[in-house]
Amino acid sequence: MRALMNKVRLSLILLTIAITITPITVVILQHQDNLLEIVLPPEIVDPPTKDTIDGNNSNSSSDGFLQDLDKAAPRLIGEPKFDPKTNTITIDFEVTNPLKTPITLNIIDGAIASHEDGTILANVVIDKPLTIDPAKTAEITAVAQLTDSAKEYLRTHVNSQNEINIDIQNLKLNVAGINIEIGKQNIGNITVPAELLV
Amino acid sequence: MIYKSINWFALVGAIIILLLLPISYYFPWWQLIIGENLFQVNTSPVNTHFSFMAVQLNIPIIWAMNVTGLFIYIASGVTLLIYALMPKKTYSIDLLGFAYRKPLYSVLLYLVGLVVTTLLINSFVDLNIPVMGTSTVNLPQGLSMGVNVEVVVYSAFQWPFWLALAAAVICIIARIHHPRISRSTQQTTMS
């Protein structure tokens, strides 16, 4: 009887050791060429980018997720349009989703300012949510209400080509539940509509 | 009376442990969601899923720990079931000794692992990820290239965790109840 008890006890001890050691041993043997992969798989070191989504691995970025978000920063397209009836200026941007999942831009809020001295020219608000599919580009139209002092500033500060260098300040984005606040981003020269300079 | 020779607490514990296996595979014990499902962690001792931008991440060391967890629960459940039906055998105390502690140790190790991992992340990356609840996390400026990035983080224990805790408590009650069954056996034998 005691022999049976000892056998049971020994079997249970061996079972515990086997259960604990076997899986980790298998994993170590599988990754013996690169043991770092046991804790850091390649997906974490090099997250998916637009290139990998497109199947173009040759240009795959190793800069990481936040660099990809940087690529997704709004880019100015075309020329701003001025509507004298509503006193508003319309600026079109395009935004690319570098991720493998759709993203929703919920809120965009910011100010357009002169790059030269930081004078605020208009506030930009886009409150309509916009969903962008993976690796796709969407257009965002920002409508800015110009104040009389801003119009006066534009008349006196445009260069010979009727251009002014502008920044977007305090840009607030809500992307996939993440609030991103960019203090200052230079957009570059935009042509001021001729109607504004009259 | 066959039912008198069964350790009912152990039987209930064994059934819950064996049920916990498929439950813990498909339903997490603890869940962490960052942003609108931008980063998601679903974890239990038998299955852990990391999802980053809808891409599943597999960490081999965690896979190995999950396989160990799976085997521990199978061994514990089956052993406890055998003991529960035959608690009067001479080797039954060995079976009980092997099986009853494992659910409790699993829950405790899981809890300690979770808290320690969260504390390490919070201290090394300077984040404030809650073990339970909702908080707003500001990404360190070094990580976000000077851009202010703020994200809502939600984490919570799910119902399978509480079921596992209940199973651990029932297993301890089964151990406390064991001497009574032994005594009743001795009394029956003597009479």
Coordinates of C-alpha atoms in Angstrom, one line a residue:
Chain A
M1 CA 0.0 0.0 0.0
R2 CA 2.8 2.4 0.9
A3 CA 4.5 1.5 -2.4
L4 CA 1.4 2.5 -4.3
M5 CA 1.2 5.8 -2.3
N6 CA 4.9 6.5 -3.1
K7 CA 4.3 5.8 -6.8
V8 CA 1.3 8.1 -6.9
R9 CA 3.2 10.8 -5.1
L10 CA 6.3 10.5 -7.4
S11 CA 4.1 10.5 -10.5
L12 CA 2.4 13.7 -9.4
I13 CA 5.7 15.4 -8.7
L14 CA 7.1 14.3 -12.1
L15 CA 3.8 15.5 -13.8
T16 CA 4.2 18.9 -12.1
I17 CA 7.8 19.2 -13.3
A18 CA 7.0 18.1 -16.9
I19 CA 4.0 20.5 -17.1
T20 CA 6.2 23.4 -15.9
I21 CA 9.3 22.7 -17.9
T22 CA 8.2 21.2 -21.2
P23 CA 6.4 24.3 -22.8
I24 CA 9.2 26.7 -22.0
T25 CA 11.8 24.2 -23.3
V26 CA 10.0 23.8 -26.6
V27 CA 9.8 27.6 -27.0
I28 CA 13.5 28.0 -26.2
L29 CA 14.4 25.3 -28.7
Q30 CA 12.2 26.8 -31.4
H31 CA 13.8 30.2 -31.0
Q32 CA 17.4 29.2 -30.2
D33 CA 18.7 31.2 -33.2
N34 CA 17.3 34.4 -31.7
L35 CA 16.3 34.2 -28.1
L36 CA 15.1 37.8 -28.0
E37 CA 12.1 36.7 -30.1
I38 CA 10.8 34.8 -27.1
V39 CA 9.8 38.0 -25.4
L40 CA 9.9 40.5 -28.4
P41 CA 8.2 39.1 -31.5
P42 CA 9.0 40.7 -34.9
E43 CA 5.5 42.3 -35.0
I44 CA 6.4 44.5 -31.9
V45 CA 9.9 45.5 -33.2
D46 CA 8.5 46.4 -36.6
P47 CA 4.8 47.1 -36.5
P48 CA 2.6 47.0 -39.6
T49 CA 3.0 49.9 -41.9
K50 CA 1.3 51.1 -45.1
D51 CA 4.0 49.3 -47.1
T52 CA 3.5 46.0 -45.4
I53 CA -0.3 46.4 -45.9
D54 CA 0.2 47.0 -49.6
G55 CA 2.4 43.9 -49.7
N56 CA 5.5 46.0 -50.6
N57 CA 7.9 44.8 -47.9
S58 CA 11.0 46.2 -49.7
N59 CA 10.2 49.7 -48.5
S60 CA 9.0 48.5 -45.1
S61 CA 9.7 51.2 -42.5
S62 CA 11.4 50.2 -39.3
D63 CA 10.8 53.7 -37.9
G64 CA 7.9 52.5 -35.9
F65 CA 4.3 53.3 -35.2
L66 CA 4.7 56.9 -34.3
Q67 CA 6.7 57.7 -37.3
D68 CA 3.9 56.3 -39.4
L69 CA 1.5 58.5 -37.5
D70 CA 3.7 61.4 -38.5
K71 CA 3.3 60.4 -42.2
A72 CA -0.4 60.6 -41.6
A73 CA -0.2 64.3 -40.6
P74 CA -2.6 66.5 -42.7
R75 CA -1.1 67.8 -46.0
L76 CA -2.4 70.9 -47.8
I77 CA -3.9 70.2 -51.2
G78 CA -4.8 72.9 -53.8
E79 CA -5.3 76.6 -53.0
P80 CA -7.4 78.0 -50.3
K81 CA -10.8 79.4 -51.5
F82 CA -12.4 82.6 -50.1
D83 CA -16.1 83.1 -49.9
P84 CA -16.7 86.9 -49.5
K85 CA -20.4 86.3 -48.7
T86 CA -19.7 84.2 -45.6
N87 CA -16.3 85.7 -44.9
T88 CA -14.8 82.3 -44.7
I89 CA -11.7 80.7 -46.2
T90 CA -11.9 77.0 -47.2
I91 CA -8.7 74.9 -47.0
D92 CA -8.5 71.3 -48.2
F93 CA -6.2 68.8 -46.6
E94 CA -5.6 65.1 -47.2
V95 CA -4.9 62.6 -44.6
T96 CA -3.6 59.0 -45.1
N97 CA -4.4 56.2 -42.8
P98 CA -1.1 54.2 -42.4
L99 CA -2.7 51.6 -40.2
K100 CA -4.2 48.2 -40.9
T101 CA -7.4 49.1 -39.2
P102 CA -9.9 51.9 -40.1
I103 CA -9.4 55.1 -38.2
T104 CA -12.0 57.7 -37.3
L105 CA -11.0 61.3 -37.0
N106 CA -13.6 62.6 -34.5
I107 CA -12.6 66.1 -33.7
I108 CA -10.2 68.5 -35.4
D109 CA -9.7 71.8 -33.8
G110 CA -6.9 74.3 -34.3
A111 CA -5.9 77.8 -35.4
I112 CA -4.3 79.1 -38.5
A113 CA -1.5 81.5 -37.6
S114 CA 1.1 83.5 -39.5
H115 CA 4.5 81.8 -39.4
E116 CA 6.2 85.1 -39.3
D117 CA 4.9 86.4 -36.0
G118 CA 2.3 83.9 -34.8
T119 CA -0.7 86.2 -35.3
I120 CA -3.8 84.1 -35.2
L121 CA -5.7 84.5 -38.5
A122 CA -8.6 82.1 -38.1
N123 CA -9.8 79.2 -36.1
V124 CA -10.4 75.9 -37.8
V125 CA -13.0 73.5 -36.6
I126 CA -14.2 70.2 -38.2
D127 CA -16.7 68.5 -36.0
K128 CA -18.0 65.9 -38.5
P129 CA -16.4 62.5 -37.8
L130 CA -14.5 61.1 -40.8
T131 CA -13.6 57.4 -41.1
I132 CA -10.6 56.5 -43.3
D133 CA -10.1 52.9 -44.4
P134 CA -6.7 51.2 -44.1
A135 CA -4.0 52.6 -46.4
K136 CA -6.5 55.0 -47.9
T137 CA -6.4 58.8 -48.2
A138 CA -9.3 61.0 -47.4
E139 CA -9.9 64.7 -47.9
I140 CA -10.7 67.0 -45.1
T141 CA -12.2 70.4 -45.7
A142 CA -11.4 73.0 -43.1
V143 CA -13.6 76.1 -43.0
A144 CA -12.1 79.1 -41.2
Q145 CA -13.9 82.2 -40.3
L146 CA -11.8 85.3 -41.0
T147 CA -11.9 88.3 -38.7
D148 CA -11.6 91.8 -40.0
S149 CA -8.2 92.2 -38.3
A150 CA -7.0 89.0 -40.0
K151 CA -8.1 90.3 -43.4
E152 CA -6.2 93.5 -42.7
Y153 CA -3.2 91.5 -41.6
L154 CA -3.2 89.4 -44.8
R155 CA -3.4 92.6 -46.9
T156 CA -0.3 94.0 -45.3
H157 CA 1.8 90.9 -44.9
V158 CA 1.5 89.0 -48.2
N159 CA 4.7 88.8 -50.3
S160 CA 5.1 89.8 -53.9
Q161 CA 3.4 86.6 -55.1
N162 CA 0.4 87.2 -52.8
E163 CA 1.5 84.4 -50.6
I164 CA 1.8 84.1 -46.8
N165 CA 3.6 81.4 -44.8
I166 CA 1.2 79.9 -42.3
D167 CA 1.3 77.5 -39.4
I168 CA -1.4 75.4 -37.9
Q169 CA -1.3 75.9 -34.1
N170 CA -2.7 73.8 -31.3
L171 CA -4.1 71.2 -33.7
K172 CA -6.2 68.8 -31.8
L173 CA -7.1 65.5 -33.4
N174 CA -9.0 62.5 -32.0
V175 CA -7.8 59.4 -33.9
A176 CA -9.2 56.0 -32.8
G177 CA -9.9 57.3 -29.3
I178 CA -6.4 58.9 -29.0
N179 CA -6.3 62.6 -28.5
I180 CA -3.3 64.1 -30.3
E181 CA -2.4 67.7 -29.8
I182 CA 0.3 69.2 -32.0
G183 CA 1.6 72.5 -30.8
K184 CA 2.7 74.0 -34.1
Q185 CA 3.1 72.6 -37.6
N186 CA 4.2 74.7 -40.6
I187 CA 2.0 74.3 -43.6
G188 CA 4.1 76.5 -45.9
N189 CA 3.2 79.3 -48.3
I190 CA -0.4 79.6 -49.3
T191 CA -1.7 81.9 -52.0
V192 CA -4.1 84.5 -50.5
P193 CA -7.2 84.7 -52.7
A194 CA -7.2 87.9 -54.7
E195 CA -10.7 88.9 -53.3
L196 CA -9.1 89.2 -49.8
L197 CA -6.5 91.7 -51.0
V198 CA -8.9 94.2 -52.5
Chain B
M1 CA -24.5 5.1 0.7
I2 CA -22.3 6.0 -2.2
Y3 CA -23.0 9.7 -2.1
K4 CA -21.7 9.9 1.5
S5 CA -18.3 8.7 0.3
I6 CA -18.0 11.5 -2.2
N7 CA -16.3 14.8 -1.4
W8 CA -18.9 17.0 -2.9
F9 CA -16.9 20.2 -2.5
A10 CA -14.0 18.5 -4.5
L11 CA -16.5 17.3 -7.1
V12 CA -17.9 20.8 -7.6
G13 CA -14.4 22.3 -7.6
A14 CA -13.3 19.8 -10.2
I15 CA -16.3 20.5 -12.5
I16 CA -15.7 24.2 -12.2
I17 CA -12.0 23.8 -13.0
L18 CA -12.7 21.6 -16.0
L19 CA -15.4 24.1 -17.2
L20 CA -12.9 27.0 -16.7
L21 CA -10.6 25.5 -19.4
P22 CA -12.8 26.3 -22.4
I23 CA -14.2 29.4 -20.7
S24 CA -10.8 30.8 -20.1
Y25 CA -9.7 30.0 -23.6
Y26 CA -12.5 32.0 -25.2
F27 CA -13.3 34.6 -22.5
P28 CA -10.4 36.6 -20.9
W29 CA -9.9 36.9 -17.1
W30 CA -8.6 40.5 -17.6
Q31 CA -9.0 42.9 -20.5
L32 CA -7.1 46.1 -21.3
I33 CA -8.3 48.4 -24.1
I34 CA -6.3 51.4 -25.3
G35 CA -8.1 54.0 -27.4
E36 CA -11.0 52.6 -29.6
N37 CA -9.6 49.1 -29.7
L38 CA -6.3 50.4 -31.0
F39 CA -4.4 48.2 -28.6
Q40 CA -6.2 45.4 -26.8
V41 CA -5.0 42.7 -24.3
N42 CA -7.2 39.8 -23.5
T43 CA -5.6 37.5 -21.0
S44 CA -6.2 34.4 -18.9
P45 CA -3.8 31.7 -17.7
V46 CA -4.6 29.5 -20.7
N47 CA -4.9 32.1 -23.5
T48 CA -3.5 35.6 -24.1
H49 CA -4.2 37.8 -27.1
F50 CA -2.4 41.0 -27.9
S51 CA -4.0 43.0 -30.6
F52 CA -2.2 46.1 -31.9
M53 CA -3.9 48.0 -34.7
A54 CA -6.0 44.8 -35.4
V55 CA -2.9 42.8 -35.8
Q56 CA -2.6 39.8 -33.5
L57 CA 0.7 39.6 -31.7
N58 CA 2.1 36.3 -30.4
I59 CA 4.7 36.4 -27.6
P60 CA 6.3 32.9 -27.4
I61 CA 7.1 33.1 -23.7
I62 CA 3.5 34.0 -22.9
W63 CA 2.3 31.2 -25.2
A64 CA 4.5 28.7 -23.2
M65 CA 3.1 30.1 -19.9
N66 CA -0.4 29.6 -21.2
V67 CA 0.3 26.0 -22.2
T68 CA 1.7 25.4 -18.7
G69 CA -1.5 27.0 -17.3
L70 CA -3.7 24.8 -19.6
F71 CA -1.9 21.6 -18.4
I72 CA -2.0 22.7 -14.8
Y73 CA -5.8 23.2 -14.9
I74 CA -6.3 19.9 -16.8
A75 CA -4.1 18.0 -14.3
S76 CA -5.7 19.7 -11.3
G77 CA -9.3 19.2 -12.5
V78 CA -8.8 15.5 -13.5
T79 CA -6.9 14.7 -10.3
L80 CA -9.5 16.4 -8.1
L81 CA -12.3 14.6 -9.9
I82 CA -10.6 11.2 -9.3
Y83 CA -10.1 12.2 -5.6
A84 CA -13.7 13.5 -5.2
L85 CA -15.1 10.1 -6.3
M86 CA -12.6 8.0 -4.3
P87 CA -11.7 10.2 -1.2
K88 CA -11.3 7.1 1.0
K89 CA -8.4 5.5 -0.9
T90 CA -5.1 5.5 0.9
Y91 CA -3.5 7.6 -1.8
S92 CA -6.4 10.0 -2.0
I93 CA -4.7 12.6 0.3
D94 CA -1.8 12.7 -2.2
L95 CA -4.3 13.4 -5.1
L96 CA -6.0 16.1 -3.1
G97 CA -2.7 17.6 -2.0
F98 CA -1.6 17.8 -5.7
A99 CA -4.9 19.2 -6.9
Y100 CA -6.4 21.6 -4.4
R101 CA -3.6 24.2 -4.2
K102 CA -3.1 24.6 -8.0
P103 CA -6.3 26.7 -8.7
L104 CA -5.4 29.1 -5.8
Y105 CA -1.7 29.3 -6.9
S106 CA -2.9 30.0 -10.5
V107 CA -5.1 32.8 -9.4
L108 CA -2.5 34.3 -7.1
L109 CA 0.4 34.0 -9.6
Y110 CA -1.9 35.5 -12.3
L111 CA -2.8 38.4 -10.1
V112 CA 0.8 39.0 -9.0
G113 CA 2.1 38.7 -12.6
L114 CA -0.6 41.2 -13.7
V115 CA 0.1 43.8 -11.0
V116 CA 3.9 43.4 -11.3
T117 CA 3.8 43.8 -15.2
T118 CA 1.5 46.8 -14.9
L119 CA 3.8 48.4 -12.3
L120 CA 6.9 47.7 -14.4
I121 CA 5.3 49.3 -17.5
N122 CA 4.1 52.3 -15.4
S123 CA 7.6 52.8 -13.9
F124 CA 9.7 52.2 -17.0
V125 CA 7.6 53.9 -19.6
D126 CA 6.2 56.5 -17.2
L127 CA 2.6 55.6 -18.0
N128 CA -0.4 55.1 -15.7
I129 CA -2.1 51.9 -16.8
P130 CA -4.7 50.9 -14.2
V131 CA -5.1 47.3 -13.1
M132 CA -8.8 48.0 -12.8
G133 CA -10.7 51.0 -14.0
T134 CA -10.4 53.8 -16.6
S135 CA -7.7 56.4 -16.8
T136 CA -6.4 58.9 -19.2
V137 CA -2.8 58.2 -20.1
N138 CA -0.4 60.8 -21.5
L139 CA 2.3 59.4 -23.7
P140 CA 5.8 60.5 -22.6
Q141 CA 7.1 63.3 -24.8
G142 CA 10.1 61.2 -25.7
L143 CA 7.8 58.5 -27.1
S144 CA 5.6 60.9 -29.0
M145 CA 8.2 63.2 -30.7
G146 CA 7.1 66.2 -28.7
V147 CA 3.5 65.8 -29.7
N148 CA 1.0 65.7 -26.8
V149 CA -0.7 62.3 -27.1
E150 CA -3.5 61.5 -24.7
V151 CA -5.3 58.2 -24.7
V152 CA -8.1 56.6 -22.6
V153 CA -7.2 53.3 -21.1
Y154 CA -9.7 50.9 -19.8
S155 CA -9.0 47.7 -17.9
A156 CA -11.2 45.3 -15.9
F157 CA -11.3 41.8 -14.5
Q158 CA -13.9 39.7 -16.3
W159 CA -16.3 37.2 -14.9
P160 CA -14.1 34.1 -15.6
F161 CA -11.6 35.5 -13.1
W162 CA -14.2 35.6 -10.3
L163 CA -15.3 32.0 -11.3
A164 CA -11.6 30.9 -11.0
L165 CA -11.4 32.6 -7.6
A166 CA -14.6 30.8 -6.5
A167 CA -13.1 27.4 -7.8
A168 CA -9.9 28.1 -5.7
V169 CA -12.0 28.8 -2.6
I170 CA -14.1 25.6 -3.1
C171 CA -11.0 23.5 -3.5
I172 CA -9.7 24.8 -0.2
I173 CA -13.1 24.0 1.4
A174 CA -12.7 20.5 -0.1
R175 CA -9.3 20.1 1.7
I176 CA -10.8 21.3 5.0
H177 CA -13.7 18.9 4.5
H178 CA -11.4 15.9 3.8
P179 CA -10.8 14.9 7.5
R180 CA -14.5 14.6 8.0
I181 CA -14.8 12.0 5.2
S182 CA -11.8 10.1 6.6
R183 CA -13.3 10.1 10.1
S184 CA -16.7 8.9 8.8
T185 CA -14.9 6.1 7.0
Q186 CA -13.0 5.1 10.1
Q187 CA -16.3 5.1 12.1
T188 CA -18.0 3.0 9.5
T189 CA -15.2 0.5 9.5
M190 CA -15.1 0.3 13.3
S191 CA -18.9 -0.2 13.6

